[in-house]
mmCIF file with all atom_site columns, C-alpha atoms in Angstrom:
data_model
loop_
_atom_site.group_PDB
_atom_site.id
_atom_site.type_symbol
_atom_site.label_atom_id
_atom_site.label_alt_id
_atom_site.label_comp_id
_atom_site.label_asym_id
_atom_site.label_entity_id
_atom_site.label_seq_id
_atom_site.pdbx_PDB_ins_code
_atom_site.Cartn_x
_atom_site.Cartn_y
_atom_site.Cartn_z
_atom_site.occupancy
_atom_site.B_iso_or_equiv
_atom_site.pdbx_formal_charge
_atom_site.auth_seq_id
_atom_site.auth_comp_id
_atom_site.auth_asym_id
_atom_site.auth_atom_id
_atom_site.pdbx_PDB_model_num
ATOM 1   C CA . MET A 1 1   ? 0.005   0.006  -0.007 1.00 0.00 ? 1137 MET A CA 1
ATOM 2   C CA . THR A 1 2   ? 1.373   3.414  -0.842 1.00 0.00 ? 1138 THR A CA 1
ATOM 3   C CA . SER A 1 3   ? 0.484   7.066  -0.487 1.00 0.00 ? 1139 SER A CA 1
ATOM 4   C CA . GLY A 1 4   ? 1.990   9.016  -3.375 1.00 0.00 ? 1140 GLY A CA 1
ATOM 5   C CA . PRO A 1 5   ? 5.685   8.268  -3.766 1.00 0.00 ? 1141 PRO A CA 1
ATOM 6   C CA . LEU A 1 6   ? 6.106   7.002  -0.240 1.00 0.00 ? 1142 LEU A CA 1
ATOM 7   C CA . GLU A 1 7   ? 5.958   3.225  0.127  1.00 0.00 ? 1143 GLU A CA 1
ATOM 8   C CA . ALA A 1 8   ? 4.434   1.802  3.300  1.00 0.00 ? 1144 ALA A CA 1
ATOM 9   C CA . LYS A 1 9   ? 6.582   -0.148 5.710  1.00 0.00 ? 1145 LYS A CA 1
ATOM 10  C CA . ALA A 1 10  ? 4.740   -3.430 6.283  1.00 0.00 ? 1146 ALA A CA 1
ATOM 11  C CA . LEU A 1 11  ? 4.538   -4.325 9.979  1.00 0.00 ? 1147 LEU A CA 1
ATOM 12  C CA . ASP A 1 12  ? 3.385   -7.540 11.579 1.00 0.00 ? 1148 ASP A CA 1
ATOM 13  C CA . SER A 1 13  ? 1.735   -5.519 14.362 1.00 0.00 ? 1149 SER A CA 1
ATOM 14  C CA . LEU A 1 14  ? 1.358   -2.068 15.831 1.00 0.00 ? 1150 LEU A CA 1
ATOM 15  C CA . GLU A 1 15  ? 0.489   -1.595 19.520 1.00 0.00 ? 1151 GLU A CA 1
ATOM 16  C CA . PRO A 1 16  ? -1.949  1.136  20.505 1.00 0.00 ? 1152 PRO A CA 1
ATOM 17  C CA . GLN A 1 17  ? -1.262  2.690  23.914 1.00 0.00 ? 1153 GLN A CA 1
ATOM 18  C CA . ILE A 1 18  ? -3.350  5.050  26.026 1.00 0.00 ? 1154 ILE A CA 1
ATOM 19  C CA . GLY A 1 19  ? -1.717  6.754  28.950 1.00 0.00 ? 1155 GLY A CA 1
ATOM 20  C CA . PHE A 1 20  ? -2.452  9.267  31.730 1.00 0.00 ? 1156 PHE A CA 1
ATOM 21  C CA . LEU A 1 21  ? 0.117   12.037 32.041 1.00 0.00 ? 1157 LEU A CA 1
ATOM 22  C CA . ILE A 1 22  ? 1.987   12.123 35.350 1.00 0.00 ? 1158 ILE A CA 1
ATOM 23  C CA . TYR A 1 23  ? 3.716   15.197 36.869 1.00 0.00 ? 1159 TYR A CA 1
ATOM 24  C CA . ASP A 1 24  ? 6.127   15.403 39.803 1.00 0.00 ? 1160 ASP A CA 1
ATOM 25  C CA . ASP A 1 25  ? 5.257   19.001 40.656 1.00 0.00 ? 1161 ASP A CA 1
ATOM 26  C CA . PHE A 1 26  ? 2.335   21.404 40.609 1.00 0.00 ? 1162 PHE A CA 1
ATOM 27  C CA . TYR A 1 27  ? 2.993   24.820 39.060 1.00 0.00 ? 1163 TYR A CA 1
ATOM 28  C CA . TYR A 1 28  ? 1.051   27.654 40.727 1.00 0.00 ? 1164 TYR A CA 1
ATOM 29  C CA . GLY A 1 29  ? 2.629   30.724 39.165 1.00 0.00 ? 1165 GLY A CA 1
ATOM 30  C CA . PRO A 1 30  ? 1.351   32.977 36.365 1.00 0.00 ? 1166 PRO A CA 1
ATOM 31  C CA . ASP A 1 31  ? 0.904   31.677 32.830 1.00 0.00 ? 1167 ASP A CA 1
ATOM 32  C CA . ARG A 1 32  ? 3.952   33.441 31.470 1.00 0.00 ? 1168 ARG A CA 1
ATOM 33  C CA . HIS A 1 33  ? 6.942   31.855 29.761 1.00 0.00 ? 1169 HIS A CA 1
ATOM 34  C CA . PRO A 1 34  ? 9.775   33.023 32.076 1.00 0.00 ? 1170 PRO A CA 1
ATOM 35  C CA . GLU A 1 35  ? 8.056   31.776 35.225 1.00 0.00 ? 1171 GLU A CA 1
ATOM 36  C CA . VAL A 1 36  ? 6.904   28.545 33.640 1.00 0.00 ? 1172 VAL A CA 1
ATOM 37  C CA . SER A 1 37  ? 10.429  27.854 32.398 1.00 0.00 ? 1173 SER A CA 1
ATOM 38  C CA . GLU A 1 38  ? 12.083  28.588 35.729 1.00 0.00 ? 1174 GLU A CA 1
ATOM 39  C CA . ARG A 1 39  ? 9.687   26.232 37.579 1.00 0.00 ? 1175 ARG A CA 1
ATOM 40  C CA . SER A 1 40  ? 10.394  28.119 40.777 1.00 0.00 ? 1176 SER A CA 1
ATOM 41  C CA . MET A 1 41  ? 6.735   28.402 41.861 1.00 0.00 ? 1177 MET A CA 1
ATOM 42  C CA . VAL A 1 42  ? 5.940   24.748 42.292 1.00 0.00 ? 1178 VAL A CA 1
ATOM 43  C CA . LEU A 1 43  ? 4.655   22.379 44.922 1.00 0.00 ? 1179 LEU A CA 1
ATOM 44  C CA . LYS A 1 44  ? 6.052   18.841 45.065 1.00 0.00 ? 1180 LYS A CA 1
ATOM 45  C CA . LEU A 1 45  ? 3.517   16.417 43.723 1.00 0.00 ? 1181 LEU A CA 1
ATOM 46  C CA . ASP A 1 46  ? 3.852   12.815 44.806 1.00 0.00 ? 1182 ASP A CA 1
ATOM 47  C CA . PRO A 1 47  ? 3.269   10.588 41.774 1.00 0.00 ? 1183 PRO A CA 1
ATOM 48  C CA . PRO A 1 48  ? 0.851   7.654  41.969 1.00 0.00 ? 1184 PRO A CA 1
ATOM 49  C CA . ALA A 1 49  ? 2.182   4.458  43.467 1.00 0.00 ? 1185 ALA A CA 1
ATOM 50  C CA . ILE A 1 50  ? 1.883   2.572  40.158 1.00 0.00 ? 1186 ILE A CA 1
ATOM 51  C CA . PRO A 1 51  ? 4.742   0.488  38.762 1.00 0.00 ? 1187 PRO A CA 1
ATOM 52  C CA . ARG A 1 52  ? 5.396   1.958  35.306 1.00 0.00 ? 1188 ARG A CA 1
ATOM 53  C CA . GLU A 1 53  ? 8.113   2.032  32.710 1.00 0.00 ? 1189 GLU A CA 1
ATOM 54  C CA . PHE A 1 54  ? 8.051   5.774  32.037 1.00 0.00 ? 1190 PHE A CA 1
ATOM 55  C CA . PRO A 1 55  ? 7.847   8.329  34.895 1.00 0.00 ? 1191 PRO A CA 1
ATOM 56  C CA . SER A 1 56  ? 5.793   10.836 32.876 1.00 0.00 ? 1192 SER A CA 1
ATOM 57  C CA . VAL A 1 57  ? 2.938   8.536  31.876 1.00 0.00 ? 1193 VAL A CA 1
ATOM 58  C CA . ALA A 1 58  ? 0.916   5.678  33.341 1.00 0.00 ? 1194 ALA A CA 1
ATOM 59  C CA . ARG A 1 59  ? -0.338  3.455  30.549 1.00 0.00 ? 1195 ARG A CA 1
ATOM 60  C CA . SER A 1 60  ? -3.773  1.858  30.854 1.00 0.00 ? 1196 SER A CA 1
ATOM 61  C CA . PHE A 1 61  ? -2.431  -1.683 31.309 1.00 0.00 ? 1197 PHE A CA 1
ATOM 62  C CA . GLU A 1 62  ? -0.174  -0.382 34.105 1.00 0.00 ? 1198 GLU A CA 1
ATOM 63  C CA . VAL A 1 63  ? -3.097  1.398  35.824 1.00 0.00 ? 1199 VAL A CA 1
ATOM 64  C CA . LEU A 1 64  ? -5.393  -1.624 35.837 1.00 0.00 ? 1200 LEU A CA 1
ATOM 65  C CA . GLY A 1 65  ? -5.557  -2.832 39.413 1.00 0.00 ? 1201 GLY A CA 1
ATOM 66  C CA . HIS A 1 66  ? -4.099  0.508  40.644 1.00 0.00 ? 1202 HIS A CA 1
ATOM 67  C CA . GLU A 1 67  ? -7.027  2.781  39.872 1.00 0.00 ? 1203 GLU A CA 1
ATOM 68  C CA . GLN A 1 68  ? -7.272  3.990  43.475 1.00 0.00 ? 1204 GLN A CA 1
ATOM 69  C CA . ALA A 1 69  ? -3.632  5.123  43.397 1.00 0.00 ? 1205 ALA A CA 1
ATOM 70  C CA . LEU A 1 70  ? -4.320  7.159  40.276 1.00 0.00 ? 1206 LEU A CA 1
ATOM 71  C CA . ALA A 1 71  ? -7.467  8.668  41.803 1.00 0.00 ? 1207 ALA A CA 1
ATOM 72  C CA . ASP A 1 72  ? -5.466  9.624  44.921 1.00 0.00 ? 1208 ASP A CA 1
ATOM 73  C CA . TYR A 1 73  ? -2.864  11.316 42.708 1.00 0.00 ? 1209 TYR A CA 1
ATOM 74  C CA . TYR A 1 74  ? -5.548  13.359 40.930 1.00 0.00 ? 1210 TYR A CA 1
ATOM 75  C CA . TRP A 1 75  ? -7.019  14.324 44.274 1.00 0.00 ? 1211 TRP A CA 1
ATOM 76  C CA . ARG A 1 76  ? -3.635  15.717 45.311 1.00 0.00 ? 1212 ARG A CA 1
ATOM 77  C CA . ILE A 1 77  ? -3.767  17.883 42.199 1.00 0.00 ? 1213 ILE A CA 1
ATOM 78  C CA . VAL A 1 78  ? -7.245  19.118 43.149 1.00 0.00 ? 1214 VAL A CA 1
ATOM 79  C CA . ALA A 1 79  ? -6.097  19.903 46.677 1.00 0.00 ? 1215 ALA A CA 1
ATOM 80  C CA . ALA A 1 80  ? -3.030  21.772 45.369 1.00 0.00 ? 1216 ALA A CA 1
ATOM 81  C CA . ALA A 1 81  ? -5.203  23.813 43.021 1.00 0.00 ? 1217 ALA A CA 1
ATOM 82  C CA . ARG A 1 82  ? -7.629  24.726 45.784 1.00 0.00 ? 1218 ARG A CA 1
ATOM 83  C CA . SER A 1 83  ? -4.804  25.760 48.103 1.00 0.00 ? 1219 SER A CA 1
ATOM 84  C CA . ARG A 1 84  ? -3.531  28.165 45.423 1.00 0.00 ? 1220 ARG A CA 1
ATOM 85  C CA . GLY A 1 85  ? -6.828  29.456 44.121 1.00 0.00 ? 1221 GLY A CA 1
ATOM 86  C CA . LYS A 1 86  ? -6.520  27.859 40.685 1.00 0.00 ? 1222 LYS A CA 1
ATOM 87  C CA . ASP A 1 87  ? -9.626  27.060 38.665 1.00 0.00 ? 1223 ASP A CA 1
ATOM 88  C CA . PHE A 1 88  ? -9.898  24.029 36.445 1.00 0.00 ? 1224 PHE A CA 1
ATOM 89  C CA . ASN A 1 89  ? -9.022  25.828 33.245 1.00 0.00 ? 1225 ASN A CA 1
ATOM 90  C CA . GLN A 1 90  ? -5.651  26.658 34.807 1.00 0.00 ? 1226 GLN A CA 1
ATOM 91  C CA . ILE A 1 91  ? -4.936  23.023 35.701 1.00 0.00 ? 1227 ILE A CA 1
ATOM 92  C CA . ARG A 1 92  ? -6.725  20.995 33.039 1.00 0.00 ? 1228 ARG A CA 1
ATOM 93  C CA . SER A 1 93  ? -3.402  19.869 31.462 1.00 0.00 ? 1229 SER A CA 1
ATOM 94  C CA . TYR A 1 94  ? -2.747  17.786 34.602 1.00 0.00 ? 1230 TYR A CA 1
ATOM 95  C CA . PHE A 1 95  ? -5.689  15.600 33.600 1.00 0.00 ? 1231 PHE A CA 1
ATOM 96  C CA . TRP A 1 96  ? -4.736  15.121 29.953 1.00 0.00 ? 1232 TRP A CA 1
ATOM 97  C CA . MET A 1 97  ? -4.348  11.694 28.383 1.00 0.00 ? 1233 MET A CA 1
ATOM 98  C CA . ARG A 1 98  ? -2.297  10.548 25.416 1.00 0.00 ? 1234 ARG A CA 1
ATOM 99  C CA . LEU A 1 99  ? -2.737  8.046  22.588 1.00 0.00 ? 1235 LEU A CA 1
ATOM 100 C CA . TRP A 1 100 ? 0.126   6.658  20.543 1.00 0.00 ? 1236 TRP A CA 1
ATOM 101 C CA . LEU A 1 101 ? 0.889   3.649  18.344 1.00 0.00 ? 1237 LEU A CA 1
ATOM 102 C CA . SER A 1 102 ? 4.231   1.911  18.757 1.00 0.00 ? 1238 SER A CA 1
ATOM 103 C CA . GLN A 1 103 ? 6.351   -0.860 17.357 1.00 0.00 ? 1239 GLN A CA 1
ATOM 104 C CA . PRO A 1 104 ? 9.341   -1.160 19.724 1.00 0.00 ? 1240 PRO A CA 1
ATOM 105 C CA . LYS A 1 105 ? 11.043  -3.816 17.605 1.00 0.00 ? 1241 LYS A CA 1
ATOM 106 C CA . ASP A 1 106 ? 11.398  -1.363 14.712 1.00 0.00 ? 1242 ASP A CA 1
ATOM 107 C CA . GLY A 1 107 ? 11.685  1.738  16.858 1.00 0.00 ? 1243 GLY A CA 1
ATOM 108 C CA . LEU A 1 108 ? 8.538   3.226  15.361 1.00 0.00 ? 1244 LEU A CA 1
ATOM 109 C CA . SER A 1 109 ? 5.991   5.457  17.070 1.00 0.00 ? 1245 SER A CA 1
ATOM 110 C CA . ILE A 1 110 ? 2.975   7.353  15.771 1.00 0.00 ? 1246 ILE A CA 1
ATOM 111 C CA . SER A 1 111 ? 1.696   10.076 18.050 1.00 0.00 ? 1247 SER A CA 1
ATOM 112 C CA . PHE A 1 112 ? -1.538  12.039 18.492 1.00 0.00 ? 1248 PHE A CA 1
ATOM 113 C CA . PRO A 1 113 ? -0.081  15.129 20.183 1.00 0.00 ? 1249 PRO A CA 1
ATOM 114 C CA . TRP A 1 114 ? -3.325  17.164 20.212 1.00 0.00 ? 1250 TRP A CA 1
ATOM 115 C CA . TYR A 1 115 ? -5.607  14.409 21.516 1.00 0.00 ? 1251 TYR A CA 1
ATOM 116 C CA . ASP A 1 116 ? -6.103  15.051 25.246 1.00 0.00 ? 1252 ASP A CA 1
ATOM 117 C CA . SER A 1 117 ? -9.303  13.193 26.016 1.00 0.00 ? 1253 SER A CA 1
ATOM 118 C CA . LEU A 1 118 ? -11.075 9.902  25.407 1.00 0.00 ? 1254 LEU A CA 1
ATOM 119 C CA . SER A 1 119 ? -13.645 11.430 23.026 1.00 0.00 ? 1255 SER A CA 1
ATOM 120 C CA . GLU A 1 120 ? -10.855 12.507 20.683 1.00 0.00 ? 1256 GLU A CA 1
ATOM 121 C CA . MET A 1 121 ? -9.303  9.087  20.773 1.00 0.00 ? 1257 MET A CA 1
ATOM 122 C CA . ARG A 1 122 ? -12.685 7.453  20.228 1.00 0.00 ? 1258 ARG A CA 1
ATOM 123 C CA . ARG A 1 123 ? -13.076 9.299  16.918 1.00 0.00 ? 1259 ARG A CA 1
ATOM 124 C CA . PHE A 1 124 ? -9.985  7.464  15.662 1.00 0.00 ? 1260 PHE A CA 1
ATOM 125 C CA . SER A 1 125 ? -10.991 4.156  17.236 1.00 0.00 ? 1261 SER A CA 1
ATOM 126 C CA . ASP A 1 126 ? -14.512 4.266  15.774 1.00 0.00 ? 1262 ASP A CA 1
ATOM 127 C CA . ALA A 1 127 ? -13.222 5.202  12.315 1.00 0.00 ? 1263 ALA A CA 1
ATOM 128 C CA . ILE A 1 128 ? -10.743 2.373  12.045 1.00 0.00 ? 1264 ILE A CA 1
ATOM 129 C CA . ALA A 1 129 ? -13.317 -0.099 13.391 1.00 0.00 ? 1265 ALA A CA 1
ATOM 130 C CA . SER A 1 130 ? -15.198 0.336  10.133 1.00 0.00 ? 1266 SER A CA 1
ATOM 131 C CA . GLN A 1 131 ? -15.087 -2.404 7.543  1.00 0.00 ? 1267 GLN A CA 1
ATOM 132 C CA . SER A 1 132 ? -15.077 0.096  4.687  1.00 0.00 ? 1268 SER A CA 1
ATOM 133 C CA . VAL A 1 133 ? -12.206 0.294  2.208  1.00 0.00 ? 1269 VAL A CA 1
ATOM 134 C CA . GLY A 1 134 ? -10.457 3.400  0.993  1.00 0.00 ? 1270 GLY A CA 1
ATOM 135 C CA . ASP A 1 135 ? -10.219 6.569  3.108  1.00 0.00 ? 1271 ASP A CA 1
ATOM 136 C CA . LEU A 1 136 ? -11.145 5.851  6.739  1.00 0.00 ? 1272 LEU A CA 1
ATOM 137 C CA . TYR A 1 137 ? -9.707  8.711  8.804  1.00 0.00 ? 1273 TYR A CA 1
ATOM 138 C CA . TRP A 1 138 ? -8.049  12.083 8.441  1.00 0.00 ? 1274 TRP A CA 1
ATOM 139 C CA . ASP A 1 139 ? -7.043  14.792 10.901 1.00 0.00 ? 1275 ASP A CA 1
ATOM 140 C CA . ALA A 1 140 ? -4.488  17.620 11.043 1.00 0.00 ? 1276 ALA A CA 1
ATOM 141 C CA . ASP A 1 141 ? -3.560  20.223 13.598 1.00 0.00 ? 1277 ASP A CA 1
ATOM 142 C CA . GLN A 1 142 ? -0.532  22.502 14.223 1.00 0.00 ? 1278 GLN A CA 1
ATOM 143 C CA . GLY A 1 143 ? 2.160   20.713 12.279 1.00 0.00 ? 1279 GLY A CA 1
ATOM 144 C CA . TRP A 1 144 ? 0.712   17.198 12.649 1.00 0.00 ? 1280 TRP A CA 1
ATOM 145 C CA . GLY A 1 145 ? -1.402  15.176 10.305 1.00 0.00 ? 1281 GLY A CA 1
ATOM 146 C CA . LEU A 1 146 ? -2.684  11.642 10.171 1.00 0.00 ? 1282 LEU A CA 1
ATOM 147 C CA . ASP A 1 147 ? -4.654  9.701  7.577  1.00 0.00 ? 1283 ASP A CA 1
ATOM 148 C CA . VAL A 1 148 ? -5.697  6.065  7.439  1.00 0.00 ? 1284 VAL A CA 1
ATOM 149 C CA . LYS A 1 149 ? -6.694  4.080  4.418  1.00 0.00 ? 1285 LYS A CA 1
ATOM 150 C CA . GLY A 1 150 ? -7.958  0.491  4.401  1.00 0.00 ? 1286 GLY A CA 1
ATOM 151 C CA . THR A 1 151 ? -8.060  -2.529 2.190  1.00 0.00 ? 1287 THR A CA 1
ATOM 152 C CA . HIS A 1 152 ? -9.985  -5.648 3.221  1.00 0.00 ? 1288 HIS A CA 1
ATOM 153 C CA . ASP A 1 153 ? -7.055  -7.031 5.207  1.00 0.00 ? 1289 ASP A CA 1
ATOM 154 C CA . ARG A 1 154 ? -4.667  -4.148 5.987  1.00 0.00 ? 1290 ARG A CA 1
ATOM 155 C CA . LEU A 1 155 ? -4.629  -0.562 7.223  1.00 0.00 ? 1291 LEU A CA 1
ATOM 156 C CA . ALA A 1 156 ? -2.194  2.075  5.971  1.00 0.00 ? 1292 ALA A CA 1
ATOM 157 C CA . ILE A 1 157 ? -1.480  4.695  8.648  1.00 0.00 ? 1293 ILE A CA 1
ATOM 158 C CA . HIS A 1 158 ? 0.355   7.840  7.558  1.00 0.00 ? 1294 HIS A CA 1
ATOM 159 C CA . GLU A 1 159 ? 1.688   10.385 10.068 1.00 0.00 ? 1295 GLU A CA 1
ATOM 160 C CA . HIS A 1 160 ? 3.222   13.541 8.605  1.00 0.00 ? 1296 HIS A CA 1
ATOM 161 C CA . ASP A 1 161 ? 3.609   17.296 8.924  1.00 0.00 ? 1297 ASP A CA 1
ATOM 162 C CA . PRO A 1 162 ? 1.146   18.829 6.447  1.00 0.00 ? 1298 PRO A CA 1
ATOM 163 C CA . ASP A 1 163 ? 2.937   22.185 6.670  1.00 0.00 ? 1299 ASP A CA 1
ATOM 164 C CA . ASP A 1 164 ? 6.403   21.126 5.514  1.00 0.00 ? 1300 ASP A CA 1
ATOM 165 C CA . GLY A 1 165 ? 5.533   18.789 2.662  1.00 0.00 ? 1301 GLY A CA 1
ATOM 166 C CA . GLY A 1 166 ? 7.657   15.990 4.055  1.00 0.00 ? 1302 GLY A CA 1
ATOM 167 C CA . GLU A 1 167 ? 6.739   12.360 3.532  1.00 0.00 ? 1303 GLU A CA 1
ATOM 168 C CA . GLY A 1 168 ? 6.509   11.473 7.228  1.00 0.00 ? 1304 GLY A CA 1
ATOM 169 C CA . LEU A 1 169 ? 5.966   7.886  8.322  1.00 0.00 ? 1305 LEU A CA 1
ATOM 170 C CA . LEU A 1 170 ? 3.690   5.442  6.468  1.00 0.00 ? 1306 LEU A CA 1
ATOM 171 C CA . VAL A 1 171 ? 3.115   1.930  7.812  1.00 0.00 ? 1307 VAL A CA 1
ATOM 172 C CA . SER A 1 172 ? 0.697   -0.841 7.004  1.00 0.00 ? 1308 SER A CA 1
ATOM 173 C CA . VAL A 1 173 ? -0.602  -3.327 9.567  1.00 0.00 ? 1309 VAL A CA 1
ATOM 174 C CA . PRO A 1 174 ? -2.934  -6.342 9.582  1.00 0.00 ? 1310 PRO A CA 1
ATOM 175 C CA . ARG A 1 175 ? -6.387  -4.826 9.868  1.00 0.00 ? 1311 ARG A CA 1
ATOM 176 C CA . ALA A 1 176 ? -8.278  -7.264 12.111 1.00 0.00 ? 1312 ALA A CA 1
ATOM 177 C CA . GLU A 1 177 ? -5.527  -7.574 14.673 1.00 0.00 ? 1313 GLU A CA 1
ATOM 178 C CA . PHE A 1 178 ? -5.036  -3.796 14.954 1.00 0.00 ? 1314 PHE A CA 1
ATOM 179 C CA . GLN A 1 179 ? -8.779  -3.275 15.277 1.00 0.00 ? 1315 GLN A CA 1
ATOM 180 C CA . ARG A 1 180 ? -8.879  -5.848 18.091 1.00 0.00 ? 1316 ARG A CA 1
ATOM 181 C CA . ARG A 1 181 ? -6.010  -4.165 19.948 1.00 0.00 ? 1317 ARG A CA 1
ATOM 182 C CA . MET A 1 182 ? -7.435  -0.689 19.553 1.00 0.00 ? 1318 MET A CA 1
ATOM 183 C CA . SER A 1 183 ? -10.823 -1.782 20.812 1.00 0.00 ? 1319 SER A CA 1
ATOM 184 C CA . ALA A 1 184 ? -9.253  -3.502 23.847 1.00 0.00 ? 1320 ALA A CA 1
ATOM 185 C CA . VAL A 1 185 ? -7.133  -0.527 24.887 1.00 0.00 ? 1321 VAL A CA 1
ATOM 186 C CA . MET A 1 186 ? -10.120 1.804  24.527 1.00 0.00 ? 1322 MET A CA 1
ATOM 187 C CA . GLN A 1 187 ? -12.227 -0.451 26.712 1.00 0.00 ? 1323 GLN A CA 1
ATOM 188 C CA . ASP A 1 188 ? -9.530  -0.524 29.397 1.00 0.00 ? 1324 ASP A CA 1
ATOM 189 C CA . ALA A 1 189 ? -9.142  3.254  29.319 1.00 0.00 ? 1325 ALA A CA 1
ATOM 190 C CA . GLU A 1 190 ? -12.886 3.817  29.496 1.00 0.00 ? 1326 GLU A CA 1
ATOM 191 C CA . ALA A 1 191 ? -13.147 1.450  32.490 1.00 0.00 ? 1327 ALA A CA 1
ATOM 192 C CA . ILE A 1 192 ? -10.346 3.349  34.275 1.00 0.00 ? 1328 ILE A CA 1
ATOM 193 C CA . VAL A 1 193 ? -11.977 6.708  33.559 1.00 0.00 ? 1329 VAL A CA 1
ATOM 194 C CA . ALA A 1 194 ? -15.301 5.430  34.896 1.00 0.00 ? 1330 ALA A CA 1
ATOM 195 C CA . ARG A 1 195 ? -13.556 4.451  38.131 1.00 0.00 ? 1331 ARG A CA 1
ATOM 196 C CA . LEU A 1 196 ? -11.770 7.832  38.370 1.00 0.00 ? 1332 LEU A CA 1
ATOM 197 C CA . ALA A 1 197 ? -15.047 9.686  37.829 1.00 0.00 ? 1333 ALA A CA 1
ATOM 198 C CA . HIS A 1 198 ? -16.650 7.586  40.585 1.00 0.00 ? 1334 HIS A CA 1
ATOM 199 C CA . GLU A 1 199 ? -13.815 8.354  43.006 1.00 0.00 ? 1335 GLU A CA 1
ATOM 200 C CA . LEU A 1 200 ? -13.638 12.105 42.255 1.00 0.00 ? 1336 LEU A CA 1
ATOM 201 C CA . GLY A 1 201 ? -17.280 12.830 41.600 1.00 0.00 ? 1337 GLY A CA 1
ATOM 202 C CA . VAL A 1 202 ? -16.837 14.155 38.092 1.00 0.00 ? 1338 VAL A CA 1
ATOM 203 C CA . ASP A 1 203 ? -15.530 13.011 34.690 1.00 0.00 ? 1339 ASP A CA 1
ATOM 204 C CA . VAL A 1 204 ? -12.882 15.371 33.283 1.00 0.00 ? 1340 VAL A CA 1
ATOM 205 C CA . TRP A 1 205 ? -11.161 12.777 31.083 1.00 0.00 ? 1341 TRP A CA 1
ATOM 206 C CA . THR A 1 206 ? -13.817 11.771 28.547 1.00 0.00 ? 1342 THR A CA 1
ATOM 207 C CA . ALA A 1 207 ? -14.387 15.157 26.925 1.00 0.00 ? 1343 ALA A CA 1
ATOM 208 C CA . TYR A 1 208 ? -13.488 18.826 27.198 1.00 0.00 ? 1344 TYR A CA 1
ATOM 209 C CA . VAL A 1 209 ? -15.060 20.351 30.308 1.00 0.00 ? 1345 VAL A CA 1
ATOM 210 C CA . ARG A 1 210 ? -16.297 23.932 29.954 1.00 0.00 ? 1346 ARG A CA 1
ATOM 211 C CA . ASP A 1 211 ? -17.990 24.470 33.293 1.00 0.00 ? 1347 ASP A CA 1
ATOM 212 C CA . GLU A 1 212 ? -16.053 24.411 36.529 1.00 0.00 ? 1348 GLU A CA 1
ATOM 213 C CA . PRO A 1 213 ? -16.184 20.768 37.715 1.00 0.00 ? 1349 PRO A CA 1
ATOM 214 C CA . ARG A 1 214 ? -17.208 20.040 41.306 1.00 0.00 ? 1350 ARG A CA 1
ATOM 215 C CA . PHE A 1 215 ? -14.707 17.482 42.522 1.00 0.00 ? 1351 PHE A CA 1
ATOM 216 C CA . THR A 1 216 ? -15.962 15.470 45.492 1.00 0.00 ? 1352 THR A CA 1
ATOM 217 C CA . ARG A 1 217 ? -13.964 12.771 47.181 1.00 0.00 ? 1353 ARG A CA 1
ATOM 218 C CA . ARG A 1 218 ? -15.941 9.562  47.451 1.00 0.00 ? 1354 ARG A CA 1
ATOM 219 C CA . GLY A 1 219 ? -16.812 8.910  51.081 1.00 0.00 ? 1355 GLY A CA 1
ATOM 220 C CA . SER A 1 220 ? -16.153 12.485 52.174 1.00 0.00 ? 1356 SER A CA 1
#
């Protein structure tokens, strides 16, 4: 499968991952570049007690069985924000999630840098779950673009920068297996978010929250 002059790299598999971003401090200063860069106005933020490979992210399969630890971590963020008079719009990035596709054996990774919530990830998941052939998905934002085309048995996934005209990365993967993996990781992430919403009284992970959420600790 090809897209223009770029030939797809055929992969045996591609692993979708969904993760929750983890921070080791809470910034309470003004939203200005010098102060943000200096990181002098911060409170130490204990990370969740979850065994994980990368300090900055807890992947869904790592969180399973440790949902309470992740909920406790988010509650520490809420408490820090309240102590410094920060509203949710000023701290929403602490609740962001990330989706990426990886093939460690080949050192390949496809990112979704502007997808922060489950609803954005679900657009991709639902699109590639289709059995249609041809164009299945397209999105672009701030120097990032992704399109997916399908045949009956394979998906071609093309990540590129639409602003620089470069070829980017084009891979093809077995369609049914990738669909199965994407569906499974979405189900795990949705189950974790449901537990977090139960523990904190509000869901700020599924979709963009416009009104100020009322966090309430379960049992308090």
